[in-house]
C-alpha cells in the first residue's frame, strides 16, 4: 500500500513509519501544519475539507497517531482507509459522528476507552496497547559515551510535564465558591487513588446546569461529547495531574537525590535537581538507561492503559516504578519485569527498597526489556493493524 502518515506533535511516528516500511509498504509523510486551522464558518470548513481531499488523493490509506475528524471525513469521501492509533486517552475527537465512517480503522490503547466506543456501536475498532522500538534503543544506548553516562546518571528521575497551564485554573476564579469547593474536594478525594476515577460520580444534573453558566461548551453539529466529559478530563483531570505530580515529586525529593526533566522549574517542588527538557529520540533514552529508578505517574484520564513513557523506559533497559494501572498485570509481571506502586507512600517505600537492592533492580529491568523486545515491538503492533485491514504482507 501507499500510505500517508499525517504527522503532528507526538513522539512515536518515526518508529511507526519504520515498521510500516519493513512490512513492505511505501510511506510518505505530511506535516499537520497544512491543515491544522480551525474555523466555525461553513465556508472555511468546506475549503479545509477540499484541501484534505486533494492532499490524500492517490494514497491507499492515511495513518495518524490519535484521531482527527477532518482526516476521517476526507478519507470517507475518497473511499480510502483511515488508520488511527491513540496515544492519548480519552480521545475526545472520537466523540463525533465521523467515528462511524466506513473508512475508519481505529486502534485504542486504553481498554476502558475501547469498550466505551464498542458500546456506542463503533464496529471497526480494536484494543491495541502501545509499543517500543527496543532494538533501536539498544543500538543507540549500548555504545553510550562515558560523558553521557555521567551526565544522565541519577538515583531517581522523572521525565514529564507538570501541567502548570490547565483549563481549571483559567476558569477557577469565575466559579462560585461552593462550586469551586466542590471540585476541589473531588480532586482531593481522587488523591493517589489508582484504578478508579472519582470524577465519574460527581456530576449531578444540578451541578451540570450550574457549570454550564461558567464554562463555554460548544461543539460541532456532528459532536457526541458533553460538558461533563470535557470538564472532568481537560479541567479536573489535568488539574489533578498537576497537584498529584507536585505532591509525589516533593515526597521523593525530600528523601532521595532526584532529577526532574520538565519544561518548567516549578518552585513548588522543593529539593529536586531541575534538568530542563530532553529530546525524545536523542537524550531521553539515556536518562531512562542511566537512572537507577524512573518514576511514572499516569494522569487519571488514562483509565486502564499503560502510557508511552512506561514502554520507553522498559525499552531502554531502564527500571520503571509506575503507579498501578489495571492493564499492567495483563502485559507484565509485577516484581519480575516491572514494579508498580499502589499509593504515594508505597512509591516512596519501594524507591528506598530498590535503590538499596541494585541486583534485583537490574534483573527486573533486564526481564522487562526482554519481554518488550519479544512481544511488544512496533513490528508486532503494525502486523496486528495490517491484519485487521486485510492487507498483511
Short mmCIF file of C-alpha atoms in Angstrom, two decimals:
data_model
loop_
_atom_site.label_atom_id
_atom_site.label_comp_id
_atom_site.label_asym_id
_atom_site.label_seq_id
_atom_site.Cartn_x
_atom_site.Cartn_y
_atom_site.Cartn_z
CA UNK A 1 0.00 0.00 0.00
CA UNK A 2 0.92 3.63 -0.43
CA UNK A 3 0.31 5.19 2.99
CA UNK A 4 0.30 8.84 4.01
CA UNK A 5 1.40 9.43 7.59
CA UNK A 6 -0.26 12.54 8.97
CA UNK A 7 2.39 13.98 11.26
CA UNK A 8 1.84 16.13 14.32
CA UNK A 9 3.49 16.63 17.70
CA UNK A 10 3.74 13.09 19.02
CA UNK A 11 6.85 11.05 19.64
CA UNK A 12 6.47 7.62 18.06
CA UNK A 13 5.83 8.43 14.41
CA UNK A 14 9.30 7.50 13.16
CA UNK A 15 9.07 4.06 14.74
CA UNK A 16 5.65 3.54 13.16
CA UNK A 17 6.99 4.60 9.77
CA UNK A 18 9.91 2.19 10.07
CA UNK A 19 7.60 -0.70 10.96
CA UNK A 20 5.25 0.04 8.06
CA UNK A 21 8.15 0.16 5.61
CA UNK A 22 9.59 -3.08 6.99
CA UNK A 23 6.18 -4.63 6.33
CA UNK A 24 6.57 -3.74 2.66
CA UNK A 25 4.57 -0.53 2.36
CA UNK A 26 5.50 2.87 0.95
CA UNK A 27 5.11 5.66 3.48
CA UNK A 28 5.02 9.37 2.75
CA UNK A 29 4.72 11.98 5.47
CA UNK A 30 2.77 15.21 5.64
CA UNK A 31 3.03 17.82 8.39
CA UNK A 32 -0.16 18.79 10.16
CA UNK A 33 0.56 22.48 9.64
CA UNK A 34 -1.05 22.18 6.21
CA UNK A 35 -4.48 21.64 7.69
CA UNK A 36 -4.41 22.48 11.39
CA UNK A 37 -6.53 25.61 11.05
CA UNK A 38 -9.81 25.85 12.91
CA UNK A 39 -12.82 27.87 11.91
CA UNK A 40 -16.51 27.92 12.72
CA UNK A 41 -17.62 29.19 9.33
CA UNK A 42 -19.07 26.65 6.88
CA UNK A 43 -17.08 28.23 4.05
CA UNK A 44 -13.74 27.66 5.74
CA UNK A 45 -14.71 24.14 6.76
CA UNK A 46 -15.63 23.34 3.17
CA UNK A 47 -12.34 24.79 1.96
CA UNK A 48 -10.39 22.73 4.50
CA UNK A 49 -12.27 19.57 3.54
CA UNK A 50 -11.45 20.12 -0.14
CA UNK A 51 -7.77 20.68 0.68
CA UNK A 52 -7.61 17.41 2.55
CA UNK A 53 -9.27 15.50 -0.26
CA UNK A 54 -6.73 16.97 -2.70
CA UNK A 55 -3.84 16.06 -0.37
CA UNK A 56 -4.96 12.49 0.23
CA UNK A 57 -5.76 11.64 -3.38
CA UNK A 58 -3.54 8.89 -4.76
CA UNK A 59 -2.98 7.16 -1.41
CA UNK A 60 -4.41 3.83 -0.32
CA UNK A 61 -4.59 4.83 3.34
CA UNK A 62 -3.91 7.66 5.77
CA UNK A 63 -2.38 6.85 9.15
CA UNK A 64 -2.38 9.16 12.17
CA UNK A 65 -1.43 8.86 15.81
CA UNK A 66 -4.67 9.85 17.56
CA UNK A 67 -7.91 10.54 15.72
CA UNK A 68 -8.75 13.53 13.52
CA UNK A 69 -12.30 14.23 12.40
CA UNK A 70 -11.37 16.12 9.25
CA UNK A 71 -8.98 13.37 8.16
CA UNK A 72 -11.65 10.70 8.61
CA UNK A 73 -14.20 12.67 6.63
CA UNK A 74 -11.76 13.26 3.78
CA UNK A 75 -10.86 9.56 3.64
CA UNK A 76 -14.56 8.66 3.66
CA UNK A 77 -15.13 10.90 0.65
CA UNK A 78 -12.18 9.33 -1.17
CA UNK A 79 -13.12 5.76 -0.17
CA UNK A 80 -9.66 5.10 1.25
CA UNK A 81 -8.72 3.62 4.61
CA UNK A 82 -8.13 5.82 7.64
CA UNK A 83 -5.99 4.21 10.36
CA UNK A 84 -5.76 5.90 13.76
CA UNK A 85 -3.90 4.60 16.80
CA UNK A 86 -4.43 6.53 20.02
CA UNK A 87 -1.65 7.60 22.34
CA UNK A 88 -3.85 9.92 24.45
CA UNK A 89 -6.96 8.99 26.41
CA UNK A 90 -9.78 9.66 26.36
CA UNK A 91 -9.67 10.52 22.68
CA UNK A 92 -12.18 13.37 22.75
CA UNK A 93 -12.13 13.87 18.98
CA UNK A 94 -13.60 10.38 18.59
CA UNK A 95 -16.79 11.64 20.23
CA UNK A 96 -18.06 12.66 16.82
CA UNK A 97 -20.38 11.11 14.24
CA UNK A 98 -17.39 10.66 11.95
CA UNK A 99 -16.23 7.80 14.19
CA UNK A 100 -18.87 5.68 12.42
CA UNK A 101 -17.36 6.34 8.96
CA UNK A 102 -16.79 3.17 6.95
CA UNK A 103 -13.22 4.22 6.16
CA UNK A 104 -12.14 4.11 9.81
CA UNK A 105 -9.87 1.53 11.39
CA UNK A 106 -9.47 2.71 14.98
CA UNK A 107 -6.94 1.24 17.42
CA UNK A 108 -7.19 2.32 21.05
CA UNK A 109 -4.52 1.73 23.69
CA UNK A 110 -6.78 2.14 26.71
CA UNK A 111 -9.13 -0.82 27.22
CA UNK A 112 -11.79 1.17 29.10
CA UNK A 113 -11.90 3.68 26.26
CA UNK A 114 -12.05 0.83 23.74
CA UNK A 115 -15.09 -0.72 25.43
CA UNK A 116 -16.77 2.69 25.62
CA UNK A 117 -16.72 3.06 21.84
CA UNK A 118 -17.65 -0.58 21.27
CA UNK A 119 -20.74 0.04 23.40
CA UNK A 120 -21.54 3.10 21.27
CA UNK A 121 -21.70 0.83 18.22
CA UNK A 122 -18.34 1.61 16.58
CA UNK A 123 -17.57 -1.55 14.60
CA UNK A 124 -14.06 -1.23 13.23
CA UNK A 125 -12.27 -0.56 16.49
CA UNK A 126 -9.70 -2.69 18.32
CA UNK A 127 -7.81 -2.59 21.59
CA UNK A 128 -4.10 -2.22 20.92
CA UNK A 129 -1.52 -1.39 23.61
CA UNK A 130 1.34 0.93 22.82
CA UNK A 131 4.79 -0.36 21.90
CA UNK A 132 8.51 0.41 21.95
CA UNK A 133 11.36 0.03 19.49
CA UNK A 134 13.69 -1.70 21.94
CA UNK A 135 16.05 -2.79 19.18
CA UNK A 136 16.60 0.83 18.11
CA UNK A 137 17.16 1.92 21.70
CA UNK A 138 19.64 -0.87 22.34
CA UNK A 139 21.70 0.13 19.32
CA UNK A 140 21.66 3.73 20.46
CA UNK A 141 22.50 3.11 24.12
CA UNK A 142 24.89 0.17 24.19
CA UNK A 143 27.76 2.37 22.98
CA UNK A 144 26.94 5.40 25.10
CA UNK A 145 29.92 7.59 25.93
CA UNK A 146 31.31 7.88 29.45
CA UNK A 147 30.43 11.57 29.29
CA UNK A 148 26.77 10.81 28.61
CA UNK A 149 26.65 8.14 31.31
CA UNK A 150 27.98 10.65 33.80
CA UNK A 151 25.72 13.45 32.57
CA UNK A 152 22.49 11.44 32.78
CA UNK A 153 23.29 9.31 35.81
CA UNK A 154 20.67 9.67 38.53
CA UNK A 155 19.35 7.92 41.61
CA UNK A 156 15.74 8.86 40.86
CA UNK A 157 14.41 10.74 37.85
CA UNK A 158 11.11 11.94 36.47
CA UNK A 159 10.63 12.99 32.84
CA UNK A 160 7.36 14.71 32.03
CA UNK A 161 5.15 17.75 32.16
CA UNK A 162 3.72 19.30 35.31
CA UNK A 163 0.50 20.63 33.76
CA UNK A 164 1.26 24.15 35.00
CA UNK A 165 -1.14 25.51 32.39
CA UNK A 166 -4.57 23.94 32.66
CA UNK A 167 -8.14 24.95 31.92
CA UNK A 168 -9.26 24.53 35.53
CA UNK A 169 -7.02 27.39 36.68
CA UNK A 170 -8.35 29.59 33.89
CA UNK A 171 -11.98 29.18 34.95
CA UNK A 172 -11.46 28.81 38.71
CA UNK A 173 -11.96 32.46 39.70
CA UNK A 174 -15.20 32.61 37.73
CA UNK A 175 -16.81 29.77 39.68
CA UNK A 176 -18.96 30.45 42.76
CA UNK A 177 -17.25 29.42 45.98
CA UNK A 178 -19.47 26.41 46.61
CA UNK A 179 -18.80 25.05 43.13
CA UNK A 180 -15.02 25.53 43.26
CA UNK A 181 -15.02 23.97 46.73
CA UNK A 182 -17.00 21.02 45.41
CA UNK A 183 -14.50 20.40 42.60
CA UNK A 184 -11.50 20.97 44.90
CA UNK A 185 -12.94 18.30 47.19
CA UNK A 186 -13.29 15.89 44.29
CA UNK A 187 -9.68 16.47 43.25
CA UNK A 188 -8.57 15.85 46.82
CA UNK A 189 -10.70 12.70 47.03
CA UNK A 190 -9.08 11.36 43.85
CA UNK A 191 -5.71 11.81 45.57
CA UNK A 192 -3.48 8.82 44.90
CA UNK A 193 -6.37 6.53 44.06
CA UNK A 194 -5.42 4.27 41.15
CA UNK A 195 -7.80 2.08 39.18
CA UNK A 196 -10.85 4.26 39.84
CA UNK A 197 -11.98 7.77 38.92
CA UNK A 198 -13.93 9.84 41.44
CA UNK A 199 -14.87 12.36 38.76
CA UNK A 200 -17.27 9.84 37.19
CA UNK A 201 -19.62 10.19 40.16
CA UNK A 202 -19.78 13.90 40.93
CA UNK A 203 -21.77 15.43 38.06
CA UNK A 204 -25.37 15.65 39.20
CA UNK A 205 -27.92 17.42 36.98
CA UNK A 206 -27.80 20.47 39.28
CA UNK A 207 -24.00 20.65 39.10
CA UNK A 208 -24.04 20.36 35.31
CA UNK A 209 -26.71 23.03 34.99
CA UNK A 210 -24.73 25.46 37.14
CA UNK A 211 -21.42 24.60 35.48
CA UNK A 212 -22.83 25.44 32.05
CA UNK A 213 -23.22 29.05 33.22
CA UNK A 214 -19.47 29.41 33.65
CA UNK A 215 -17.93 27.10 31.03
CA UNK A 216 -18.42 27.94 27.37
CA UNK A 217 -19.05 24.46 25.98
CA UNK A 218 -19.66 24.36 22.24
CA UNK A 219 -19.21 21.63 19.69
CA UNK A 220 -19.93 20.97 16.04
CA UNK A 221 -23.29 19.61 14.95
CA UNK A 222 -21.65 16.22 14.49
CA UNK A 223 -20.27 16.21 18.04
CA UNK A 224 -21.13 13.45 20.52
CA UNK A 225 -19.31 14.90 23.51
CA UNK A 226 -20.73 16.61 26.61
CA UNK A 227 -19.75 19.27 29.09
CA UNK A 228 -19.31 16.52 31.70
CA UNK A 229 -16.86 14.56 29.55
CA UNK A 230 -14.82 17.63 28.67
CA UNK A 231 -14.78 19.15 32.15
CA UNK A 232 -13.80 16.01 34.04
CA UNK A 233 -10.90 15.33 31.67
CA UNK A 234 -9.47 18.60 30.34
CA UNK A 235 -10.28 20.60 33.50
CA UNK A 236 -10.30 18.31 36.54
CA UNK A 237 -8.04 15.61 35.10
CA UNK A 238 -5.25 18.00 34.19
CA UNK A 239 -5.54 19.89 37.47
CA UNK A 240 -5.36 16.65 39.42
CA UNK A 241 -2.28 15.67 37.41
CA UNK A 242 -0.60 18.94 38.38
CA UNK A 243 -1.39 18.59 42.08
CA UNK A 244 -0.55 14.90 42.33
CA UNK A 245 2.75 15.18 40.45
CA UNK A 246 3.91 18.07 42.60
CA UNK A 247 2.96 16.16 45.75
CA UNK A 248 4.68 12.92 44.77
CA UNK A 249 7.82 14.63 43.48
CA UNK A 250 8.09 16.60 46.72
CA UNK A 251 7.80 13.41 48.73
CA UNK A 252 10.56 11.80 46.69
CA UNK A 253 12.84 14.85 46.58
CA UNK A 254 12.67 15.17 50.37
CA UNK A 255 14.27 11.71 50.78
CA UNK A 256 16.29 10.99 47.65
CA UNK A 257 18.59 12.68 45.13
CA UNK A 258 16.06 13.27 42.35
CA UNK A 259 16.40 14.79 38.88
CA UNK A 260 13.45 16.48 37.22
CA UNK A 261 13.30 16.77 33.42
CA UNK A 262 10.45 19.08 32.51
CA UNK A 263 9.68 22.25 30.59
CA UNK A 264 9.40 24.35 33.72
CA UNK A 265 11.28 24.67 37.00
CA UNK A 266 8.31 24.64 39.36
CA UNK A 267 9.36 26.26 42.63
CA UNK A 268 6.69 24.30 44.48
CA UNK A 269 8.88 21.20 44.08
CA UNK A 270 11.50 21.53 46.79
CA UNK A 271 14.86 19.82 46.54
CA UNK A 272 14.66 18.32 43.05
CA UNK A 273 17.51 18.91 40.59
CA UNK A 274 15.87 20.66 37.65
CA UNK A 275 17.48 19.49 34.39
CA UNK A 276 15.28 21.14 31.76
CA UNK A 277 13.86 19.21 28.83
CA UNK A 278 15.43 16.37 26.88
CA UNK A 279 14.99 15.37 23.25
CA UNK A 280 12.78 12.28 22.91
CA UNK A 281 14.99 10.47 20.42
CA UNK A 282 18.45 11.71 21.34
CA UNK A 283 18.66 12.09 25.12
CA UNK A 284 15.52 10.82 26.82
CA UNK A 285 16.53 7.15 26.39
CA UNK A 286 19.86 7.97 28.03
CA UNK A 287 18.03 9.34 31.06
CA UNK A 288 15.98 6.14 31.25
CA UNK A 289 19.03 3.87 30.94
CA UNK A 290 21.23 5.82 33.37
CA UNK A 291 18.68 6.46 36.11
CA UNK A 292 18.53 3.87 38.87
CA UNK A 293 14.79 4.45 39.19
CA UNK A 294 12.49 6.12 36.64
CA UNK A 295 9.22 7.36 38.14
CA UNK A 296 5.95 7.31 36.23
CA UNK A 297 2.66 8.82 37.40
CA UNK A 298 -0.16 8.30 34.89
CA UNK A 299 -2.77 11.01 34.52
CA UNK A 300 -6.10 9.70 35.79
CA UNK A 301 -7.72 10.42 32.40
CA UNK A 302 -5.98 7.26 31.18
CA UNK A 303 -8.33 4.81 32.78
CA UNK A 304 -6.60 1.46 32.40
CA UNK A 305 -3.88 1.69 29.73
CA UNK A 306 -0.12 1.90 30.02
CA UNK A 307 1.25 5.27 28.83
CA UNK A 308 4.08 5.65 26.36
CA UNK A 309 6.61 6.73 29.00
CA UNK A 310 6.48 3.30 30.68
CA UNK A 311 7.13 1.49 27.41
CA UNK A 312 10.02 3.81 26.58
CA UNK A 313 11.70 3.28 29.96
CA UNK A 314 11.46 -0.51 29.71
CA UNK A 315 12.63 -0.44 26.09
CA UNK A 316 15.73 1.49 27.14
CA UNK A 317 16.52 -1.30 29.62
CA UNK A 318 15.69 1.05 32.45
CA UNK A 319 13.95 0.33 35.73
CA UNK A 320 10.47 1.86 35.95
CA UNK A 321 8.44 2.40 39.11
CA UNK A 322 4.93 3.26 37.99
CA UNK A 323 1.52 3.71 39.53
CA UNK A 324 -0.84 0.75 39.26
CA UNK A 325 -2.90 0.54 36.06
CA UNK A 326 -5.31 -2.36 35.60
CA UNK A 327 -3.73 -3.43 32.29
CA UNK A 328 -0.25 -3.85 33.78
CA UNK A 329 -0.85 -7.40 35.10
CA UNK A 330 -2.15 -8.43 31.67
CA UNK A 331 1.12 -7.48 29.99
CA UNK A 332 3.82 -7.57 32.67
CA UNK A 333 4.57 -9.43 35.89
CA UNK A 334 4.84 -7.12 38.89
CA UNK A 335 8.13 -7.55 40.72
CA UNK A 336 9.61 -9.53 37.84
CA UNK A 337 9.74 -7.22 34.79
CA UNK A 338 8.01 -4.11 36.14
CA UNK A 339 7.22 -2.67 39.56
CA UNK A 340 4.10 -0.70 40.38
CA UNK A 341 3.12 1.24 43.48
CA UNK A 342 -0.38 1.46 44.94
CA UNK A 343 -0.06 4.78 46.80
CA UNK A 344 2.38 7.66 47.08
CA UNK A 345 3.68 6.27 50.38
CA UNK A 346 4.18 2.91 48.66
CA UNK A 347 6.12 4.68 45.91
CA UNK A 348 8.49 6.23 48.44
CA UNK A 349 8.97 2.90 50.24
CA UNK A 350 9.65 1.00 47.02
CA UNK A 351 12.05 3.68 45.81
CA UNK A 352 14.03 3.24 49.02
CA UNK A 353 13.97 -0.54 48.69
CA UNK A 354 15.07 -0.75 45.08
CA UNK A 355 17.80 1.84 45.48
CA UNK A 356 19.26 -0.46 48.13
CA UNK A 357 18.86 -3.64 46.03
CA UNK A 358 20.77 -2.99 42.82
CA UNK A 359 20.99 -6.59 41.62
CA UNK A 360 17.23 -7.10 41.96
CA UNK A 361 16.56 -3.80 40.24
CA UNK A 362 18.79 -4.61 37.29
CA UNK A 363 17.29 -8.08 36.92
CA UNK A 364 13.78 -6.61 36.72
CA UNK A 365 14.89 -4.05 34.13
CA UNK A 366 16.51 -6.80 32.03
CA UNK A 367 13.42 -9.02 32.24
CA UNK A 368 11.19 -6.14 31.18
CA UNK A 369 13.48 -5.30 28.27
CA UNK A 370 13.48 -8.90 27.01
CA UNK A 371 9.69 -9.03 27.23
CA UNK A 372 9.08 -5.89 25.17
CA UNK A 373 11.74 -6.93 22.68
CA UNK A 374 9.96 -10.23 22.11
CA UNK A 375 6.28 -9.31 22.38
CA UNK A 376 5.72 -5.56 22.22
CA UNK A 377 7.61 -4.18 19.24
CA UNK A 378 6.21 -1.77 16.68
CA UNK A 379 6.67 -4.53 14.12
CA UNK A 380 4.25 -6.73 16.08
CA UNK A 381 1.73 -3.91 16.54
CA UNK A 382 1.82 -2.89 12.86
CA UNK A 383 1.38 -6.55 11.88
CA UNK A 384 -1.79 -6.58 14.01
CA UNK A 385 -3.06 -3.40 12.36
CA UNK A 386 -2.36 -4.57 8.83
CA UNK A 387 -4.01 -7.89 9.56
CA UNK A 388 -7.20 -6.10 10.56
CA UNK A 389 -7.05 -4.11 7.33
CA UNK A 390 -6.82 -7.36 5.38
CA UNK A 391 -3.57 -6.37 3.71
CA UNK A 392 -0.94 -8.29 5.64
CA UNK A 393 2.24 -8.59 3.56
#
